[in-house]
PDB file of N, CA and C in Angstrom:
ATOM      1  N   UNK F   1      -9.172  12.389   1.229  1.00 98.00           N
ATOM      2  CA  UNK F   1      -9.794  11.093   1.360  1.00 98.00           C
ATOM      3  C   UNK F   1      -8.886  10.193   2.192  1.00 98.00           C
ATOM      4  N   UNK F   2      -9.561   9.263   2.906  1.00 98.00           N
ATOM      5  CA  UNK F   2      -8.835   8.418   3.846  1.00 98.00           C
ATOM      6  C   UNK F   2      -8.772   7.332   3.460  1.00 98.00           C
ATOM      7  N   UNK F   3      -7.869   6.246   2.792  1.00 97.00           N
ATOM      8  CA  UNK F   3      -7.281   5.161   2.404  1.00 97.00           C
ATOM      9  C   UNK F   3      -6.477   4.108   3.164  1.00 97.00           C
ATOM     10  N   UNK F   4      -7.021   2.801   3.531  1.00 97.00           N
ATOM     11  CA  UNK F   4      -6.806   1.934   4.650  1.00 97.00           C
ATOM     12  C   UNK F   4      -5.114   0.697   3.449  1.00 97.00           C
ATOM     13  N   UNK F   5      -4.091   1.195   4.490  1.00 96.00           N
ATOM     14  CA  UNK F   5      -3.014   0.585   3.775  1.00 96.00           C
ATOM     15  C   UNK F   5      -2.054  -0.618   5.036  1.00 96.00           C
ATOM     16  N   UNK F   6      -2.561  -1.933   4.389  1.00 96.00           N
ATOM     17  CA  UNK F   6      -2.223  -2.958   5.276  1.00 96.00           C
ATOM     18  C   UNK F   6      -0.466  -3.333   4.371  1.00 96.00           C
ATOM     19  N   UNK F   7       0.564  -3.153   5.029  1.00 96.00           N
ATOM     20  CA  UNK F   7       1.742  -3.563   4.838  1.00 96.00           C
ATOM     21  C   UNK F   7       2.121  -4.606   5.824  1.00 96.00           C
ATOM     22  N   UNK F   8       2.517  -5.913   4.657  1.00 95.00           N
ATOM     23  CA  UNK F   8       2.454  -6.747   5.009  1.00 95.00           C
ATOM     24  C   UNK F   8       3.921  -7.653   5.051  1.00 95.00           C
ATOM     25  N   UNK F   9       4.763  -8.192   6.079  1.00 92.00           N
ATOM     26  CA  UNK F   9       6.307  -8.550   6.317  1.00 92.00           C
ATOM     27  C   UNK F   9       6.749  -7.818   6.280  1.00 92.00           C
ATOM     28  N   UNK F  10       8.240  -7.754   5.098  1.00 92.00           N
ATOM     29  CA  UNK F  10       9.156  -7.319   5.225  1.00 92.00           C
ATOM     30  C   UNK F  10       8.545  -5.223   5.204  1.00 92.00           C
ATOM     31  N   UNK F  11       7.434  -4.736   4.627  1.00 94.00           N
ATOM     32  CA  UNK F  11       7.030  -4.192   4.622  1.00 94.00           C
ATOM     33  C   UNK F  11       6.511  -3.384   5.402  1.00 94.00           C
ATOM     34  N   UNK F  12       6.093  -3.920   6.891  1.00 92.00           N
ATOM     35  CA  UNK F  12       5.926  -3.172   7.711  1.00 92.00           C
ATOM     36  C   UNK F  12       6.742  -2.411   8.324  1.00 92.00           C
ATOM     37  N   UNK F  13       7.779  -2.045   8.105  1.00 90.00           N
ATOM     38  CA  UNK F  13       8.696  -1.452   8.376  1.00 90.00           C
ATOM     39  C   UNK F  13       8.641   0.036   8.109  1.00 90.00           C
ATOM     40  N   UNK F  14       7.535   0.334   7.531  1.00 89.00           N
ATOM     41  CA  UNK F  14       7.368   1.750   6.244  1.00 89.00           C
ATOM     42  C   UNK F  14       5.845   1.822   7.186  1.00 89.00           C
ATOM     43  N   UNK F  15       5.548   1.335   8.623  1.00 86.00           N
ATOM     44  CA  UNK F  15       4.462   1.658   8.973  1.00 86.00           C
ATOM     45  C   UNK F  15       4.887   2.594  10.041  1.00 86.00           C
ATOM     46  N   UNK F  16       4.180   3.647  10.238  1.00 75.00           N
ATOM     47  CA  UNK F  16       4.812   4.680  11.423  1.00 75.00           C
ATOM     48  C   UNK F  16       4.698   4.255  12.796  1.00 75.00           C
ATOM     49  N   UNK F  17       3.635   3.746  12.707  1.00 66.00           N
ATOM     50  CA  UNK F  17       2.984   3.633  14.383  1.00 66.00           C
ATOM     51  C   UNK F  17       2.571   2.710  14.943  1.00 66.00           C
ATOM     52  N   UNK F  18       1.996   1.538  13.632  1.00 57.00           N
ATOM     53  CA  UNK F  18       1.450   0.394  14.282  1.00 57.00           C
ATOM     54  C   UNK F  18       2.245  -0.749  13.835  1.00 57.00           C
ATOM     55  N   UNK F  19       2.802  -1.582  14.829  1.00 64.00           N
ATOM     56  CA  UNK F  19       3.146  -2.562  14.774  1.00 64.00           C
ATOM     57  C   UNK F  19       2.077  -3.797  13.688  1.00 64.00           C
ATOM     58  N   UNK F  20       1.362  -3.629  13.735  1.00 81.00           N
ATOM     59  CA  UNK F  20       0.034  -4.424  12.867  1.00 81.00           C
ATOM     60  C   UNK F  20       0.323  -4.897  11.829  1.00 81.00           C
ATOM     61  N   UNK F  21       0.835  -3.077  10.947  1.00 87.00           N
ATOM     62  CA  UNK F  21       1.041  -3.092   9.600  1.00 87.00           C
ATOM     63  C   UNK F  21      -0.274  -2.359   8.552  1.00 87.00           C
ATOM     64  N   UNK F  22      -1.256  -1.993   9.697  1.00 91.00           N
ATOM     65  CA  UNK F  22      -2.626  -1.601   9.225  1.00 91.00           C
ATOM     66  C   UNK F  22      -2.119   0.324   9.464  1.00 91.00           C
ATOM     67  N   UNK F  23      -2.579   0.653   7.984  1.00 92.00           N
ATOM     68  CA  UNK F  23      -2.211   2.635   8.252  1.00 92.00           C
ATOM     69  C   UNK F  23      -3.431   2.854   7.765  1.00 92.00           C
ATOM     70  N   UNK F  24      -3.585   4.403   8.443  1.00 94.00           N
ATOM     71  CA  UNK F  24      -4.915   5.350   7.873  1.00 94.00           C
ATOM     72  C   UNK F  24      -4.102   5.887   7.242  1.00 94.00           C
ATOM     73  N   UNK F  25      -4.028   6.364   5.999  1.00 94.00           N
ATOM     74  CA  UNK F  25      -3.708   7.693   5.225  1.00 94.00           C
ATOM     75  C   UNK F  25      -4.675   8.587   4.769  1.00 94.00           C
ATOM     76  N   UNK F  26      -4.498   9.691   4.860  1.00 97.00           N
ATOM     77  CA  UNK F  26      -5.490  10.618   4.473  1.00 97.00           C
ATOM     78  C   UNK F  26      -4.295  11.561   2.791  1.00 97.00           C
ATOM     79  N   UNK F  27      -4.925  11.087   1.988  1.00 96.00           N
ATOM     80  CA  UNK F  27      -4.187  11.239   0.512  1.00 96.00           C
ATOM     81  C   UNK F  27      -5.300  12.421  -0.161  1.00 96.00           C
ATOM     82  N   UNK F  28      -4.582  13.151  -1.089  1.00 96.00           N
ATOM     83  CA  UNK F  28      -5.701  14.026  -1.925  1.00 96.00           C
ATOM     84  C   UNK F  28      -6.357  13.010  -3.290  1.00 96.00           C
ATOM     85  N   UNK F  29      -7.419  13.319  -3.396  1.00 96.00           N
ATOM     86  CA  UNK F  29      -8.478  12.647  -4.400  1.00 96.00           C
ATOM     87  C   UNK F  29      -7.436  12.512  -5.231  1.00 96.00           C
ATOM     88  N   UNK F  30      -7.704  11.476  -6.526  1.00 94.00           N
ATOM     89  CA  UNK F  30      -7.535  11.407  -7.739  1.00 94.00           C
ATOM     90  C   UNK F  30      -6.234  10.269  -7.465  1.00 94.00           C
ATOM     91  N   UNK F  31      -5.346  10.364  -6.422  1.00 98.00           N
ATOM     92  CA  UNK F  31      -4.030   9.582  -6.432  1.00 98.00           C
ATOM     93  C   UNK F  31      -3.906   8.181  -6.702  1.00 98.00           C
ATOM     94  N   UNK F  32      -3.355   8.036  -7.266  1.00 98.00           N
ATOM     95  CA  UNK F  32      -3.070   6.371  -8.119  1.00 98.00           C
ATOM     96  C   UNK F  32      -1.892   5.684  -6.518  1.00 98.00           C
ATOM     97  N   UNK F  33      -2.061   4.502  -6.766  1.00 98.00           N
ATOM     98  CA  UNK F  33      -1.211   3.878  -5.814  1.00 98.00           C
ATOM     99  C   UNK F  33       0.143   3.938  -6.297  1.00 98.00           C
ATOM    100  N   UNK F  34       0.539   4.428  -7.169  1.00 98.00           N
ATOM    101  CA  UNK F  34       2.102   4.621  -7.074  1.00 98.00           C
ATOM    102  C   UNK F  34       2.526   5.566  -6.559  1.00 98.00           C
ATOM    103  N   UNK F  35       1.296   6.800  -6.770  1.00 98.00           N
ATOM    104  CA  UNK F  35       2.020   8.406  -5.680  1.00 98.00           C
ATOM    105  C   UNK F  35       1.450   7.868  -4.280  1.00 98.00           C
ATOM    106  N   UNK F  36       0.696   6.815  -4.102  1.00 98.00           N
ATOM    107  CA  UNK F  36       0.855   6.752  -2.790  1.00 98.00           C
ATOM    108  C   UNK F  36       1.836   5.913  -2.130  1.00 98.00           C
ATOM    109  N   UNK F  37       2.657   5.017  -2.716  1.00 98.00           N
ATOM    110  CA  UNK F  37       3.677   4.701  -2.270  1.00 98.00           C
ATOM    111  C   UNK F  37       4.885   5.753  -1.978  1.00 98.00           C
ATOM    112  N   UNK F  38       4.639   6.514  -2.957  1.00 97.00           N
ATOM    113  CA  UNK F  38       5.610   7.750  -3.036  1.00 97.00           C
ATOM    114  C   UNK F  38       5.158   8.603  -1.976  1.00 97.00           C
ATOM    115  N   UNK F  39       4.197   9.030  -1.640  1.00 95.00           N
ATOM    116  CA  UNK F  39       3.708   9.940  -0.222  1.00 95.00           C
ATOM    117  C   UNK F  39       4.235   9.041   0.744  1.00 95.00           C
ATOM    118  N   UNK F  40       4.417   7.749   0.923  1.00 94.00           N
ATOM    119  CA  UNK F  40       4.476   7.005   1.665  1.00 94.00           C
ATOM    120  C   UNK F  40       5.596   6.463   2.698  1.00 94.00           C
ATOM    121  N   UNK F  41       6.435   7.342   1.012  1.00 95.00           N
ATOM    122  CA  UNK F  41       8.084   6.859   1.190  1.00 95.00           C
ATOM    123  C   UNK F  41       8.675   5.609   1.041  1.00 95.00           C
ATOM    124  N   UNK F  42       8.039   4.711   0.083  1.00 96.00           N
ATOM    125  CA  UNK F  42       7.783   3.311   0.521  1.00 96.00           C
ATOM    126  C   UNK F  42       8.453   2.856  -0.870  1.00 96.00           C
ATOM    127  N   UNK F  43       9.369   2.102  -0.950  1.00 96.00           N
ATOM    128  CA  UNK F  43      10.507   1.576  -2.246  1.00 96.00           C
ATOM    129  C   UNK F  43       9.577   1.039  -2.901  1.00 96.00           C
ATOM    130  N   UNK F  44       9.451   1.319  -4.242  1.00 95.00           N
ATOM    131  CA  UNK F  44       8.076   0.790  -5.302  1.00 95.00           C
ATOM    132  C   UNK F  44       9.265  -0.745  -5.705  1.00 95.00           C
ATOM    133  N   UNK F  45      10.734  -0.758  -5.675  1.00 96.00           N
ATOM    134  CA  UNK F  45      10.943  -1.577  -6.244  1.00 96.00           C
ATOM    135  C   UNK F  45      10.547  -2.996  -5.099  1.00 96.00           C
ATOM    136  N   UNK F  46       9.921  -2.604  -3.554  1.00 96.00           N
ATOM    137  CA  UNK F  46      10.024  -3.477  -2.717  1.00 96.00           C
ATOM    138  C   UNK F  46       8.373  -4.075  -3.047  1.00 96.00           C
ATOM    139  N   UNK F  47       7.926  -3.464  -3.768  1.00 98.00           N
ATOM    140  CA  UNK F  47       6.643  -4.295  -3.671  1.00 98.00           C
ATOM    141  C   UNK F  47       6.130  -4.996  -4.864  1.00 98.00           C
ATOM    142  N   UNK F  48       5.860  -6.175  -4.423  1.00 97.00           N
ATOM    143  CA  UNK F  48       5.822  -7.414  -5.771  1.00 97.00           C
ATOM    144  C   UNK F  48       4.459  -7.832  -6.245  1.00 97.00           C
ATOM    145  N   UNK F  49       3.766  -7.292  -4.924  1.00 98.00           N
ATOM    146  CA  UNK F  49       2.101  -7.517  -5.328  1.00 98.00           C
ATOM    147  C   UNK F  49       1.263  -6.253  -4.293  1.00 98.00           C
ATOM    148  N   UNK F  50       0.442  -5.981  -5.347  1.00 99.00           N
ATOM    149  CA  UNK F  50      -0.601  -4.964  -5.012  1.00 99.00           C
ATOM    150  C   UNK F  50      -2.363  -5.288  -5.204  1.00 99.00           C
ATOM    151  N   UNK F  51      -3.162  -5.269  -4.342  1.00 99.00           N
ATOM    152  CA  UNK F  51      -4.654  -5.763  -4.029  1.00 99.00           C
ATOM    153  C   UNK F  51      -5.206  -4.308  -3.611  1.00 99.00           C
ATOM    154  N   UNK F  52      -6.087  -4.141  -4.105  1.00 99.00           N
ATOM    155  CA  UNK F  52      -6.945  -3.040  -3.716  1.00 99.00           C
ATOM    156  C   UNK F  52      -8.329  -3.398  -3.567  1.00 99.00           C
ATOM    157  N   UNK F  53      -8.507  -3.299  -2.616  1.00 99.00           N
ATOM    158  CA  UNK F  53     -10.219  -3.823  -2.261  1.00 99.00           C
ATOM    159  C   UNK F  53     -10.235  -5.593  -2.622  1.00 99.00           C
ATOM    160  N   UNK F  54      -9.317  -6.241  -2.416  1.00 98.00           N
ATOM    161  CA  UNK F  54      -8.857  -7.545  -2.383  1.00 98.00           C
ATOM    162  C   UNK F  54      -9.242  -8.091  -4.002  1.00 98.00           C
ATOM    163  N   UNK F  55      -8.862  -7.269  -5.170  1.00 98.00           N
ATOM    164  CA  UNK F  55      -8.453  -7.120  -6.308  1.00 98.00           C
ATOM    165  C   UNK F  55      -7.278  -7.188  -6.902  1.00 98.00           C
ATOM    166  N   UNK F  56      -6.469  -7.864  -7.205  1.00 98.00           N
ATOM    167  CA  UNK F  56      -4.969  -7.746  -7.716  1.00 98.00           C
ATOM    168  C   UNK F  56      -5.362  -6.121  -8.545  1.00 98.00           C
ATOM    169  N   UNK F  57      -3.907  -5.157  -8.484  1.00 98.00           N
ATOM    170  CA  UNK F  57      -4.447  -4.041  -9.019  1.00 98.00           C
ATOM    171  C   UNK F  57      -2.609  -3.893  -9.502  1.00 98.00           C
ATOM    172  N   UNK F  58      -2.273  -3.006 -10.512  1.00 97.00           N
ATOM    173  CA  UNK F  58      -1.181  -2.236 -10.424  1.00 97.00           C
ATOM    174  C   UNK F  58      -1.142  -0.724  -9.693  1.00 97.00           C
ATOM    175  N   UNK F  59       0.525  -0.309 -10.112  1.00 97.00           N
ATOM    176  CA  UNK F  59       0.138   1.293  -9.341  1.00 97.00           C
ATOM    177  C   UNK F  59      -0.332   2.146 -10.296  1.00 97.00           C
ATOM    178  N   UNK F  60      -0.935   1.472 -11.201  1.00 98.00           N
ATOM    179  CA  UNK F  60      -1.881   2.881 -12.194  1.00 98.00           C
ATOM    180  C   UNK F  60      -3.127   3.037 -11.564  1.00 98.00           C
ATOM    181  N   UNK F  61      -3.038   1.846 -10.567  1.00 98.00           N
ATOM    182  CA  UNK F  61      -5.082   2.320 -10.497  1.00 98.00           C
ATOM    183  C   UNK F  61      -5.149   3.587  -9.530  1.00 98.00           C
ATOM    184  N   UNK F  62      -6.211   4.543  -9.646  1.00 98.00           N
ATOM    185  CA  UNK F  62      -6.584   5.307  -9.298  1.00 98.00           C
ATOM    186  C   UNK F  62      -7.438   4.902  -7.878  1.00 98.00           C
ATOM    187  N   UNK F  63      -7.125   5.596  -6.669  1.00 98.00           N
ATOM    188  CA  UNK F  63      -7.987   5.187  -5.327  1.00 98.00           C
ATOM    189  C   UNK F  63      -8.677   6.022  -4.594  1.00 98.00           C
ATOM    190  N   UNK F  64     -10.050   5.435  -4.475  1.00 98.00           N
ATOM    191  CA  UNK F  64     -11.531   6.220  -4.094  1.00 98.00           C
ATOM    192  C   UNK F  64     -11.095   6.317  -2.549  1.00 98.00           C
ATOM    193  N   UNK F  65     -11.689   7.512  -1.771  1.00 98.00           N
ATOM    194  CA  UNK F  65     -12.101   7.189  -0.629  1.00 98.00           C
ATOM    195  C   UNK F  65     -12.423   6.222   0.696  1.00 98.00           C
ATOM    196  N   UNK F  66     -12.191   5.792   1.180  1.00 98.00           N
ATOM    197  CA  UNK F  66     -12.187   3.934   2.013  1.00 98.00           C
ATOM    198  C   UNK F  66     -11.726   2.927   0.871  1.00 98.00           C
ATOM    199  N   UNK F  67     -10.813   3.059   0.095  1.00 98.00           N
ATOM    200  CA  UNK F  67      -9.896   2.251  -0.499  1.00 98.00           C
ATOM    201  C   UNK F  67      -9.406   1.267   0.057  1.00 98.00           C
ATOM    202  N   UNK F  68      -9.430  -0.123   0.128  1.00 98.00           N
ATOM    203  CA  UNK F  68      -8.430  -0.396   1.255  1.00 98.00           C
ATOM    204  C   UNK F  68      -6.881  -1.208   0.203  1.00 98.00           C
ATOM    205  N   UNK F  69      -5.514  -0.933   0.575  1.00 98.00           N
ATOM    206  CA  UNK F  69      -4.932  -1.153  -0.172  1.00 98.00           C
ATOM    207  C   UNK F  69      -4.139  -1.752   0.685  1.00 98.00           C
ATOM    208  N   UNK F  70      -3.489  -3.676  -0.437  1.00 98.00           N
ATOM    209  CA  UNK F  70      -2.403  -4.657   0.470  1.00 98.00           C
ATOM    210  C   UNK F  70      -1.072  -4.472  -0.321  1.00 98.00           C
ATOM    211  N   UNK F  71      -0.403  -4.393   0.265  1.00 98.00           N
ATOM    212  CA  UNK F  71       1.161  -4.513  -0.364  1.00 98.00           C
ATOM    213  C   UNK F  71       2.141  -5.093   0.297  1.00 98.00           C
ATOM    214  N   UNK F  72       2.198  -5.921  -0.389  1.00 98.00           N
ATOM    215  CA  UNK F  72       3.283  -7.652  -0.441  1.00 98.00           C
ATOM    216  C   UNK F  72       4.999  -7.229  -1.076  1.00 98.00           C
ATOM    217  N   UNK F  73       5.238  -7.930  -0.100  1.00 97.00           N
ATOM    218  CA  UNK F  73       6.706  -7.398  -1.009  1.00 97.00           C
ATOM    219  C   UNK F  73       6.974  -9.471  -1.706  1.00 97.00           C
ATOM    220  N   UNK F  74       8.205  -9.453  -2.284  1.00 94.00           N
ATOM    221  CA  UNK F  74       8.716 -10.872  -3.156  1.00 94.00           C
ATOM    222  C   UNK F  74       8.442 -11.452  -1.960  1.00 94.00           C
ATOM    223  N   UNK F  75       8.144 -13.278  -2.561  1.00 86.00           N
ATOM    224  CA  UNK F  75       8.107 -14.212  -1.306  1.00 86.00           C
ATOM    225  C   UNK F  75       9.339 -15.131  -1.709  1.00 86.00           C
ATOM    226  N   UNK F  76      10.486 -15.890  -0.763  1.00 78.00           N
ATOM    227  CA  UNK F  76      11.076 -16.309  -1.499  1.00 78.00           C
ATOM    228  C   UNK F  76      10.816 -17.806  -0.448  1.00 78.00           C
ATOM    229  N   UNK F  77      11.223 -18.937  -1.144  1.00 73.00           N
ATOM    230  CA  UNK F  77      11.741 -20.111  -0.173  1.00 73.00           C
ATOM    231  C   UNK F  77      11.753 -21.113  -1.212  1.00 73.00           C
ATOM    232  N   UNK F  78      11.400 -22.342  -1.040  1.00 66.00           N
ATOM    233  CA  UNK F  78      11.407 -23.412  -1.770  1.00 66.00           C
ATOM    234  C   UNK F  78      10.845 -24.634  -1.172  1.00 66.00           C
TER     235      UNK F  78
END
């Protein structure tokens, strides 16, 4: 299944190819967003917020097919 993963700031850095921050992944069924950070290679401790289908979600949720998934890392300033 193919899963649309927008990494966003400090985050894009964990994108291969596009400067954007927008990835296709093609993941096997059933995978929760924490093994896809882990396929991903992507530091689970760097990400502070997770949206799936513009849903706040954790990495337990499980992701369908055209998933589309955002991952935010901490915001800091004042």
């Amino acid at each position: 299944m193919v899963i649309e993963v927008r990494l966003y700031a400090t985050l894009r850095r964990y994108s291969p190819a596009s400067a954007t921050g927008i990835v296709m992944v093609d993941v096997p069924d059933g995978i929760t967003v924490d093994e896809l950070l882990a396929e991903m290679e992507i530091d689970r401790n760097e990400v502070k917020m997770i949206m799936v289908n513009g849903i706040h979600s954790d990495g337990n949720r499980m992701l369908a097919d055209g998933d589309r998934v955002g991952l935010f890392p901490p915001v800091g300033g004042g």
